Short mmCIF file of C-alpha atoms and ligand atoms in Angstrom, two decimals:
data_model
loop_
_atom_site.label_atom_id
_atom_site.label_comp_id
_atom_site.label_asym_id
_atom_site.label_seq_id
_atom_site.Cartn_x
_atom_site.Cartn_y
_atom_site.Cartn_z
CA MET A 112 -0.16 -0.20 -0.01
CA PRO A 113 2.01 3.65 -0.69
CA ARG A 114 2.02 5.67 2.06
CA ARG A 115 0.86 8.85 1.29
CA TYR A 116 1.98 12.12 2.82
CA GLY A 117 0.65 14.71 4.71
CA CYS A 118 1.68 18.46 3.65
CA LEU A 119 2.84 20.17 6.60
CA VAL A 120 3.13 23.98 6.15
CA SER A 121 3.95 26.68 9.16
CA GLN A 122 4.02 30.54 9.18
CA ALA A 123 6.56 29.69 12.49
CA LEU A 124 8.86 28.57 10.13
CA LYS A 125 11.82 31.46 9.13
CA ILE A 126 14.84 30.54 7.11
CA ASP A 127 17.98 32.58 8.10
CA GLU A 128 19.11 34.19 5.17
CA GLN A 129 21.67 36.33 6.39
CA ARG A 130 23.27 33.23 8.64
CA LEU A 131 23.43 30.94 5.39
CA GLN A 132 24.73 33.32 3.20
CA SER A 133 27.30 33.72 5.81
CA GLU A 134 28.31 30.70 5.76
CA ILE A 135 28.56 29.95 1.94
CA ASP A 136 30.88 32.99 1.08
CA ALA A 137 32.95 31.19 4.32
CA LEU A 138 33.06 28.08 2.79
CA ALA A 139 33.32 29.78 -1.04
CA LEU A 140 36.84 31.11 0.95
CA ILE A 141 38.35 27.28 1.38
CA SER A 142 39.36 26.80 -1.98
CA GLU A 143 42.38 26.23 -4.23
CA ASN A 144 42.06 29.04 -5.68
CA PRO A 145 41.50 32.70 -5.02
CA PRO A 146 38.11 34.28 -4.97
CA PRO A 147 35.63 34.18 -6.70
CA VAL A 148 37.44 30.49 -8.21
CA VAL A 149 36.07 27.70 -5.64
CA THR A 150 37.64 24.69 -6.85
CA ARG A 151 37.79 22.07 -4.13
CA ILE A 152 38.38 18.64 -5.50
CA LEU A 153 38.66 15.01 -3.26
CA PHE A 154 41.82 14.99 -1.06
CA SER A 155 42.98 18.54 -1.69
CA GLU A 156 43.47 20.30 1.26
CA ALA A 157 40.68 22.58 0.96
CA ASP A 158 38.68 19.28 0.57
CA THR A 159 39.44 18.50 3.92
CA ARG A 160 39.20 21.74 5.55
CA GLY A 161 35.65 22.23 3.55
CA ARG A 162 34.63 19.02 5.26
CA ALA A 163 35.77 19.91 8.97
CA PHE A 164 33.96 23.53 8.08
CA VAL A 165 30.73 21.50 7.46
CA GLU A 166 31.14 19.21 10.58
CA LYS A 167 31.92 21.74 12.72
CA LEU A 168 28.14 23.68 11.93
CA ALA A 169 26.88 19.81 12.58
CA GLN A 170 28.12 20.18 15.85
CA ASP A 171 26.45 23.71 16.64
CA ALA A 172 23.45 22.63 15.35
CA GLY A 173 23.36 19.65 17.78
CA LEU A 174 23.24 16.65 14.90
CA SER A 175 25.80 13.70 15.88
CA ALA A 176 28.45 13.06 13.08
CA ARG A 177 29.88 9.83 11.48
CA GLN A 178 31.88 9.09 8.69
CA ASP A 179 31.96 6.05 6.20
CA ALA A 180 35.26 4.38 5.11
CA ALA A 181 34.47 6.47 1.71
CA GLY A 182 34.11 9.35 3.58
CA ASN A 183 30.50 10.25 3.01
CA ILE A 184 29.25 12.12 6.23
CA PHE A 185 26.34 11.32 7.44
CA MET A 186 24.86 13.86 10.06
CA ARG A 187 21.86 13.24 12.15
CA TRP A 188 19.03 14.95 13.75
CA GLN A 189 17.34 12.08 16.15
CA GLY A 190 13.51 11.63 15.66
CA GLU A 191 11.34 10.86 18.02
CA ASN A 192 10.95 7.09 16.65
CA PRO A 193 15.06 6.47 15.87
CA ASN A 194 14.32 3.11 15.00
CA LEU A 195 11.66 4.53 11.82
CA PRO A 196 13.88 4.74 8.91
CA ALA A 197 15.10 8.28 8.58
CA VAL A 198 14.62 10.95 6.37
CA ALA A 199 17.87 12.21 4.25
CA THR A 200 18.85 15.44 2.64
CA GLY A 201 22.13 16.76 1.53
CA SER A 202 24.67 16.97 -1.44
CA HIS A 203 28.32 17.69 -2.03
CA ILE A 204 30.83 20.08 -1.11
CA ASP A 205 33.48 19.20 -3.55
CA GLY A 206 34.28 21.38 -6.93
CA ILE A 207 35.54 20.86 -10.14
CA PRO A 208 38.12 23.34 -10.91
CA ASN A 209 37.30 26.91 -11.85
CA ALA A 210 33.84 26.40 -10.36
CA GLY A 211 31.73 28.76 -8.67
CA LYS A 212 30.40 28.74 -4.66
CA LEU A 213 26.93 27.05 -5.05
CA GLU A 214 26.28 24.17 -6.75
CA GLY A 215 26.02 21.39 -4.09
CA VAL A 216 27.15 23.95 -1.62
CA VAL A 217 23.39 24.96 -1.03
CA GLY A 218 22.04 21.53 -0.55
CA VAL A 219 24.23 20.95 2.06
CA LEU A 220 24.38 23.95 4.09
CA GLY A 221 21.05 25.24 2.61
CA ALA A 222 19.81 21.55 4.30
CA MET A 223 21.63 22.55 7.96
CA GLU A 224 19.80 25.99 7.61
CA ALA A 225 16.28 23.91 7.05
CA ILE A 226 17.38 21.41 10.12
CA ARG A 227 17.91 24.69 12.45
CA ALA A 228 14.57 26.71 10.88
CA LEU A 229 12.60 23.87 11.90
CA LYS A 230 14.08 23.27 15.08
CA ARG A 231 13.66 26.97 15.94
CA SER A 232 9.78 27.11 14.78
CA GLY A 233 9.11 23.93 17.67
CA PHE A 234 8.96 20.78 15.27
CA LYS A 235 9.87 17.41 16.55
CA PRO A 236 10.34 15.48 13.87
CA LYS A 237 8.72 11.38 14.18
CA ARG A 238 11.62 10.02 11.95
CA SER A 239 15.18 10.95 12.29
CA VAL A 240 16.24 13.91 9.30
CA GLU A 241 19.88 13.10 7.65
CA VAL A 242 22.21 15.59 6.03
CA ILE A 243 24.74 13.74 3.82
CA VAL A 244 28.10 14.96 2.44
CA PHE A 245 28.92 12.79 -0.31
CA THR A 246 32.16 12.05 -1.20
CA SER A 247 33.47 12.86 -4.98
CA GLU A 248 30.08 13.95 -6.59
CA GLU A 249 32.70 15.43 -9.12
CA PRO A 250 34.31 13.52 -11.17
CA THR A 251 37.74 15.32 -11.23
CA ARG A 252 39.81 13.43 -9.68
CA PHE A 253 39.02 9.85 -10.69
CA GLY A 254 36.93 10.44 -13.47
CA ILE A 255 33.86 8.79 -12.11
CA GLY A 256 31.49 10.85 -10.32
CA CYS A 257 28.94 10.63 -7.59
CA VAL A 258 32.07 7.56 -6.09
CA GLY A 259 30.18 8.32 -2.76
CA SER A 260 26.79 7.33 -3.49
CA ARG A 261 27.45 5.31 -5.76
CA LEU A 262 28.99 2.76 -3.08
CA LEU A 263 26.25 3.83 -0.65
CA ALA A 264 23.59 2.09 -3.51
CA GLY A 265 25.63 -0.53 -4.19
CA MET A 266 26.27 0.35 -7.92
CA LEU A 267 30.12 0.78 -7.64
CA SER A 268 31.65 -2.43 -6.30
CA ALA A 269 34.55 -2.15 -3.60
CA GLU A 270 37.21 -3.62 -5.45
CA LYS A 271 36.42 -1.46 -8.43
CA ALA A 272 36.53 1.76 -6.19
CA ALA A 273 39.14 0.89 -4.56
CA ALA A 274 41.50 0.42 -7.49
CA LEU A 275 40.20 4.15 -8.92
CA LYS A 276 43.29 6.06 -9.94
CA ASP A 277 43.56 9.73 -10.48
CA ARG A 278 46.24 11.20 -13.29
CA ASP A 279 49.49 10.33 -11.34
CA GLY A 280 47.94 6.67 -10.82
CA ARG A 281 46.95 7.00 -7.07
CA THR A 282 44.28 4.91 -5.61
CA LEU A 283 41.29 5.66 -3.85
CA GLU A 284 42.33 3.21 -1.63
CA ASP A 285 46.05 4.97 -1.13
CA PHE A 286 44.01 8.46 -0.70
CA ARG A 287 41.35 6.87 1.75
CA LYS A 288 43.39 5.33 4.48
CA LYS A 289 45.95 8.50 4.65
CA ALA A 290 42.38 10.26 5.11
CA GLY A 291 41.63 7.97 7.75
CA TRP A 292 38.36 6.63 6.63
CA ASN A 293 39.18 3.33 7.71
CA GLY A 294 37.40 0.07 7.91
CA SER A 295 36.22 -1.85 4.36
CA LEU A 296 34.82 0.17 1.34
CA SER A 297 32.47 -2.53 0.95
CA SER A 298 30.88 -2.04 4.71
CA VAL A 299 29.96 1.60 2.88
CA ARG A 300 26.86 0.43 1.24
CA LEU A 301 23.07 0.68 2.60
CA PRO A 302 20.57 -1.57 2.78
CA GLN A 303 17.13 -1.29 0.50
CA ASN A 304 14.72 1.16 2.01
CA CYS A 305 17.59 2.26 4.88
CA TYR A 306 16.21 5.33 4.82
CA SER A 307 12.08 6.34 4.20
CA GLY A 308 13.42 9.07 1.56
CA PHE A 309 15.62 11.63 0.08
CA VAL A 310 15.39 15.06 -1.31
CA GLU A 311 18.22 17.03 -2.48
CA LEU A 312 17.96 20.80 -3.11
CA HIS A 313 20.05 22.07 -5.84
CA ILE A 314 21.07 24.95 -8.44
CA GLU A 315 19.28 24.21 -11.55
CA GLN A 316 22.54 24.29 -13.49
CA GLY A 317 20.49 25.00 -16.55
CA PRO A 318 18.35 28.44 -17.77
CA ILE A 319 15.10 27.28 -17.69
CA LEU A 320 13.56 28.53 -14.24
CA ASP A 321 16.24 32.04 -14.80
CA GLN A 322 14.30 32.53 -17.90
CA GLU A 323 10.73 31.81 -17.21
CA LYS A 324 10.95 33.22 -13.41
CA ILE A 325 9.89 30.42 -11.63
CA PRO A 326 11.62 29.48 -7.97
CA ILE A 327 11.14 26.36 -7.53
CA GLY A 328 11.75 23.52 -10.01
CA ILE A 329 10.47 19.90 -9.00
CA VAL A 330 12.70 17.09 -10.76
CA GLU A 331 10.70 14.77 -12.30
CA ARG A 332 13.74 12.67 -13.78
CA ILE A 333 17.29 13.00 -14.17
CA ALA A 334 19.50 12.42 -17.15
CA ALA A 335 21.35 9.47 -18.48
CA PRO A 336 25.02 10.68 -18.23
CA SER A 337 27.89 8.16 -19.50
CA ALA A 338 31.97 9.13 -19.56
CA LEU A 339 34.65 7.56 -21.70
CA ARG A 340 38.23 8.01 -20.90
CA LEU A 341 40.94 7.63 -24.02
CA GLU A 342 44.32 7.28 -24.24
CA LEU A 343 46.51 7.56 -27.46
CA THR A 344 49.68 6.82 -28.48
CA GLY A 345 51.27 8.40 -31.25
CA VAL A 346 55.04 8.61 -32.15
CA GLY A 347 56.61 11.96 -30.98
CA GLY A 348 59.83 13.77 -32.71
CA HIS A 349 61.32 17.14 -33.76
CA ALA A 350 59.06 20.07 -35.12
CA GLY A 351 60.86 20.98 -37.54
CA GLY A 352 62.90 17.69 -38.31
CA THR A 353 59.72 15.60 -38.89
CA LEU A 354 57.81 16.24 -42.39
CA MET A 355 54.14 15.95 -42.69
CA PRO A 356 53.49 12.55 -44.42
CA GLY A 357 55.12 10.38 -41.62
CA ARG A 358 53.67 12.05 -39.00
CA ARG A 359 51.35 9.92 -36.36
CA ASP A 360 50.36 13.15 -34.13
CA ALA A 361 48.78 12.06 -30.79
CA LEU A 362 46.80 15.29 -30.42
CA LEU A 363 46.02 15.34 -34.41
CA ALA A 364 43.77 11.64 -33.76
CA GLY A 365 42.26 13.32 -30.46
CA ALA A 366 41.52 16.49 -32.45
CA GLU A 367 39.49 14.76 -34.59
CA ILE A 368 37.80 12.54 -32.24
CA ALA A 369 36.77 15.36 -30.40
CA LEU A 370 35.13 16.19 -33.48
CA ALA A 371 33.33 13.20 -33.60
CA VAL A 372 32.21 13.14 -30.45
CA GLU A 373 30.28 16.90 -31.19
CA ASN A 374 29.13 15.20 -34.24
CA ALA A 375 27.47 12.08 -32.70
CA ALA A 376 25.74 14.51 -30.23
CA LEU A 377 24.54 16.81 -33.41
CA ASN A 378 23.59 13.79 -35.63
CA SER A 379 22.12 11.47 -32.62
CA GLY A 380 18.49 12.71 -33.71
CA SER A 381 17.42 13.86 -29.98
CA PRO A 382 18.01 17.95 -29.18
CA ASP A 383 19.00 16.11 -25.80
CA THR A 384 22.22 14.32 -26.73
CA VAL A 385 25.25 16.56 -25.05
CA ALA A 386 28.63 15.46 -25.92
CA THR A 387 31.99 16.96 -24.48
CA THR A 388 35.53 16.58 -24.35
CA GLY A 389 36.62 18.43 -21.23
CA VAL A 390 39.93 17.25 -20.48
CA PHE A 391 42.42 17.04 -23.50
CA ARG A 392 46.33 16.64 -21.92
CA ILE A 393 49.35 16.37 -24.35
CA GLU A 394 52.89 15.14 -23.94
CA PRO A 395 55.38 16.18 -23.75
CA GLY A 396 53.38 19.70 -24.32
CA ALA A 397 56.87 21.37 -25.86
CA VAL A 398 55.86 24.03 -28.87
CA ASN A 399 58.53 22.33 -31.01
CA SER A 400 57.79 18.78 -30.22
CA VAL A 401 55.27 16.13 -32.57
CA PRO A 402 52.50 15.06 -29.58
CA CYS A 403 53.01 11.88 -28.73
CA LYS A 404 50.39 11.16 -26.31
CA ALA A 405 46.67 12.66 -25.52
CA HIS A 406 44.68 11.73 -22.78
CA LEU A 407 40.51 12.66 -23.33
CA GLU A 408 37.92 12.39 -20.93
CA ILE A 409 34.72 12.42 -22.88
CA ASP A 410 31.25 13.11 -21.11
CA LEU A 411 27.80 11.80 -22.91
CA ARG A 412 24.38 12.66 -21.53
CA ASP A 413 20.90 12.36 -23.01
CA THR A 414 17.33 12.20 -21.35
CA GLN A 415 17.09 8.86 -23.01
CA ALA A 416 19.43 6.42 -22.45
CA ARG A 417 18.52 4.78 -26.59
CA THR A 418 19.94 7.69 -27.66
CA ARG A 419 22.82 8.05 -25.05
CA ASP A 420 23.59 5.16 -26.36
CA ALA A 421 23.06 5.37 -30.09
CA ALA A 422 25.99 8.19 -29.97
CA LEU A 423 28.03 6.46 -27.41
CA ALA A 424 28.09 3.53 -30.05
CA GLN A 425 28.89 6.26 -32.92
CA ILE A 426 31.93 7.18 -30.64
CA GLU A 427 33.05 3.84 -30.01
CA GLN A 428 33.19 3.08 -33.83
CA SER A 429 34.86 6.48 -34.64
CA VAL A 430 37.78 6.01 -32.29
CA PRO A 431 39.25 2.70 -33.90
CA GLU A 432 38.52 4.35 -37.34
CA ILE A 433 40.63 7.71 -36.82
CA CYS A 434 43.53 6.19 -35.42
CA GLU A 435 44.23 3.38 -37.81
CA ARG A 436 44.05 5.92 -40.17
CA ARG A 437 46.79 7.98 -38.54
CA GLY A 438 48.54 5.51 -37.00
CA VAL A 439 47.94 6.08 -33.42
CA GLN A 440 47.38 3.56 -30.93
CA TYR A 441 44.85 3.83 -28.61
CA GLU A 442 43.00 2.66 -25.17
CA LEU A 443 39.31 3.47 -24.99
CA GLU A 444 37.42 2.66 -21.46
CA ARG A 445 33.85 3.16 -20.62
CA ILE A 446 34.34 5.06 -17.05
CA ALA A 447 30.41 5.28 -16.54
CA THR A 448 26.93 4.47 -18.84
CA ASP A 449 24.14 5.47 -15.96
CA ALA A 450 20.60 5.20 -16.71
CA PRO A 451 17.95 7.89 -16.70
CA VAL A 452 16.19 8.23 -13.40
CA THR A 453 12.62 8.69 -12.53
CA CYS A 454 12.10 10.74 -8.83
CA ASP A 455 9.29 9.39 -6.75
CA PRO A 456 5.77 10.70 -8.05
CA ARG A 457 4.26 10.98 -4.57
CA PHE A 458 7.55 13.19 -3.47
CA VAL A 459 6.95 15.35 -6.35
CA ASP A 460 3.50 15.84 -5.43
CA LEU A 461 4.16 16.37 -2.05
CA ILE A 462 6.39 19.16 -3.08
CA ALA A 463 3.96 20.68 -5.48
CA ALA A 464 1.15 20.98 -2.81
CA ILE A 465 3.65 22.45 -0.36
CA CYS A 466 4.71 25.25 -3.15
CA SER A 467 1.07 25.93 -3.57
CA LYS A 468 -0.34 25.90 0.21
CA LEU A 469 3.00 28.86 0.17
CA ASN A 470 2.23 30.76 -2.99
CA LEU A 471 5.12 29.72 -4.79
CA PRO A 472 4.93 29.05 -8.74
CA PHE A 473 7.13 26.03 -9.49
CA LYS A 474 7.68 24.04 -12.45
CA ARG A 475 8.14 19.90 -12.89
CA MET A 476 10.81 19.42 -14.42
CA ILE A 477 14.66 17.20 -16.27
CA SER A 478 17.85 17.40 -14.34
CA ARG A 479 20.04 17.35 -17.25
CA ALA A 480 23.21 17.50 -14.53
CA TYR A 481 23.74 14.31 -12.88
CA HIS A 482 23.67 14.27 -9.12
CA ASP A 483 24.09 11.69 -5.71
CA SER A 484 20.03 11.76 -6.13
CA SER A 485 20.50 9.69 -9.14
CA PHE A 486 21.94 6.91 -6.85
CA MET A 487 20.06 7.78 -3.69
CA ALA A 488 16.96 6.92 -5.57
CA GLN A 489 18.26 3.08 -6.53
CA ILE A 490 17.76 2.69 -2.68
CA CYS A 491 15.15 4.41 -1.35
CA SER A 492 11.93 7.38 -3.11
CA THR A 493 13.82 10.33 -4.21
CA VAL A 494 13.19 13.31 -5.44
CA MET A 495 15.10 16.88 -6.16
CA ILE A 496 14.06 20.48 -5.54
CA PHE A 497 15.64 23.27 -7.90
CA ILE A 498 15.96 26.86 -7.91
CA PRO A 499 17.04 29.42 -10.47
CA CYS A 500 20.67 30.27 -11.35
CA ARG A 501 21.32 33.19 -13.09
CA ASN A 502 21.61 32.52 -17.19
CA GLY A 503 21.57 28.92 -16.21
CA TRP A 504 25.28 29.03 -14.86
CA SER A 505 27.23 26.91 -13.63
CA HIS A 506 30.40 24.91 -13.34
CA ARG A 507 32.31 28.70 -13.51
CA PRO A 508 32.82 31.38 -10.86
CA ASP A 509 29.94 33.28 -12.01
CA GLU A 510 27.29 30.93 -10.87
CA TYR A 511 24.75 33.08 -9.04
CA SER A 512 21.11 32.53 -7.34
CA SER A 513 19.96 35.37 -5.41
CA PRO A 514 20.15 35.15 -1.56
CA GLU A 515 15.84 35.55 -2.14
CA HIS A 516 16.09 32.30 -4.26
CA ILE A 517 18.23 30.38 -1.72
CA LYS A 518 16.23 31.00 0.96
CA THR A 519 12.74 30.15 -0.73
CA GLY A 520 14.52 26.61 -2.15
CA VAL A 521 15.50 25.86 2.13
CA SER A 522 11.86 26.88 2.84
CA VAL A 523 10.81 24.61 0.43
CA LEU A 524 13.51 22.15 1.53
CA ALA A 525 12.34 22.64 5.32
CA HIS A 526 8.90 21.81 4.60
CA THR A 527 9.39 18.93 2.60
CA LEU A 528 11.63 17.36 5.31
CA ALA A 529 8.72 18.39 8.04
CA SER A 530 6.23 16.77 6.05
CA LEU A 531 8.31 13.17 5.35
CA SER A 532 9.75 12.87 8.68
CA SER A 533 6.15 13.21 10.32
CA SER A 534 4.89 10.43 8.19
CA ALA A 535 3.88 7.38 10.12
C1 GLV B 292 27.66 16.89 -11.88
O1 GLV B 292 28.14 17.89 -11.24
C2 GLV B 292 27.10 16.64 -13.20
O2 GLV B 292 28.27 17.16 -14.64
O3 GLV B 292 26.40 16.85 -14.07
MN1 MN B 293 28.69 19.46 -10.81
#
């Protein structure tokens, strides 16, 4: 029998927008680059300090914190009946190179403020409420995103995770032991329905809410992402002495492959296919030397797995053709191919009801970015709340949502947590 959710809306719930904004600004200063750039890559010193910053806020808010063997952090507000499965929320605080201060962070610090606001209003949850900070939502270090949530959901095996390597050949296993994330990675996996639900607040990372001036998006589906890694080995040599006909230039093979990636997306038959060659490094990287090696990382997504898979197959067919013609050796690896995700329609309807009671316009929508929600949805009912970001910009330092939009998103999150944590 599907559970029904009462929609709780309280005038007593007040979000402290200034405090939240100052915490967002303070966390933004914990970065590998000077402001306004935020770069917080997994296992960097900034990542470690960012985690400590969040744990201190949790402590001040009276939440108990624990960390699993993959470094996922769980911060719990104990409910009246701690034996019931908890309601979870959260997101990530790691950031790609040259990022802004909001994505991921709004879902973590916003969740903390949502809990503080609920506490101030006198609300007492029946179920516990847990804020999760997921390890490495961003793929920067290991080429694969959502490492923590994949492990939680059993979508990445402990063996594969332990063997993940960064560009310098350092493994997750080496790093996590040094970070003090002890225990076996296989202990990270959570049982099915160990949470009664998961809800993630996030900036849209697309232009729709901003263009249409709608303060809240309710995510019904999350697009299907995939990622490829490609190593190309050609033959280097002197830029003056190596005549053009005999060249086996790894960069040029890579360049042609990057164009084939663009073509595969443009000709997939779906306007929703997007493909990006976001990493392209060459060796030896000297102006007077023919590039002998190239390393490419390719990101390919679609709202439909069918058209995404067809584009993926086309890229995988182009690579050997181009490399053979250019006399370049290749190693091509599929890092991830994830399915699209459907959010729980009961949660979507609940948030729609909350927005209506709060007189907030809202839009049901698709997330084109992937999120830890994509993996939490494998183990429990999941939904996402989006807020507008200026021009849809994200993954860049000028990423911006107004304090008013952030406050509105946190208010909707707080009401959603109140409703979900009150259900029997
Ligand atoms: C998440 O960061 C994504 O790339 O969608
Ligand atoms: Mn991101």
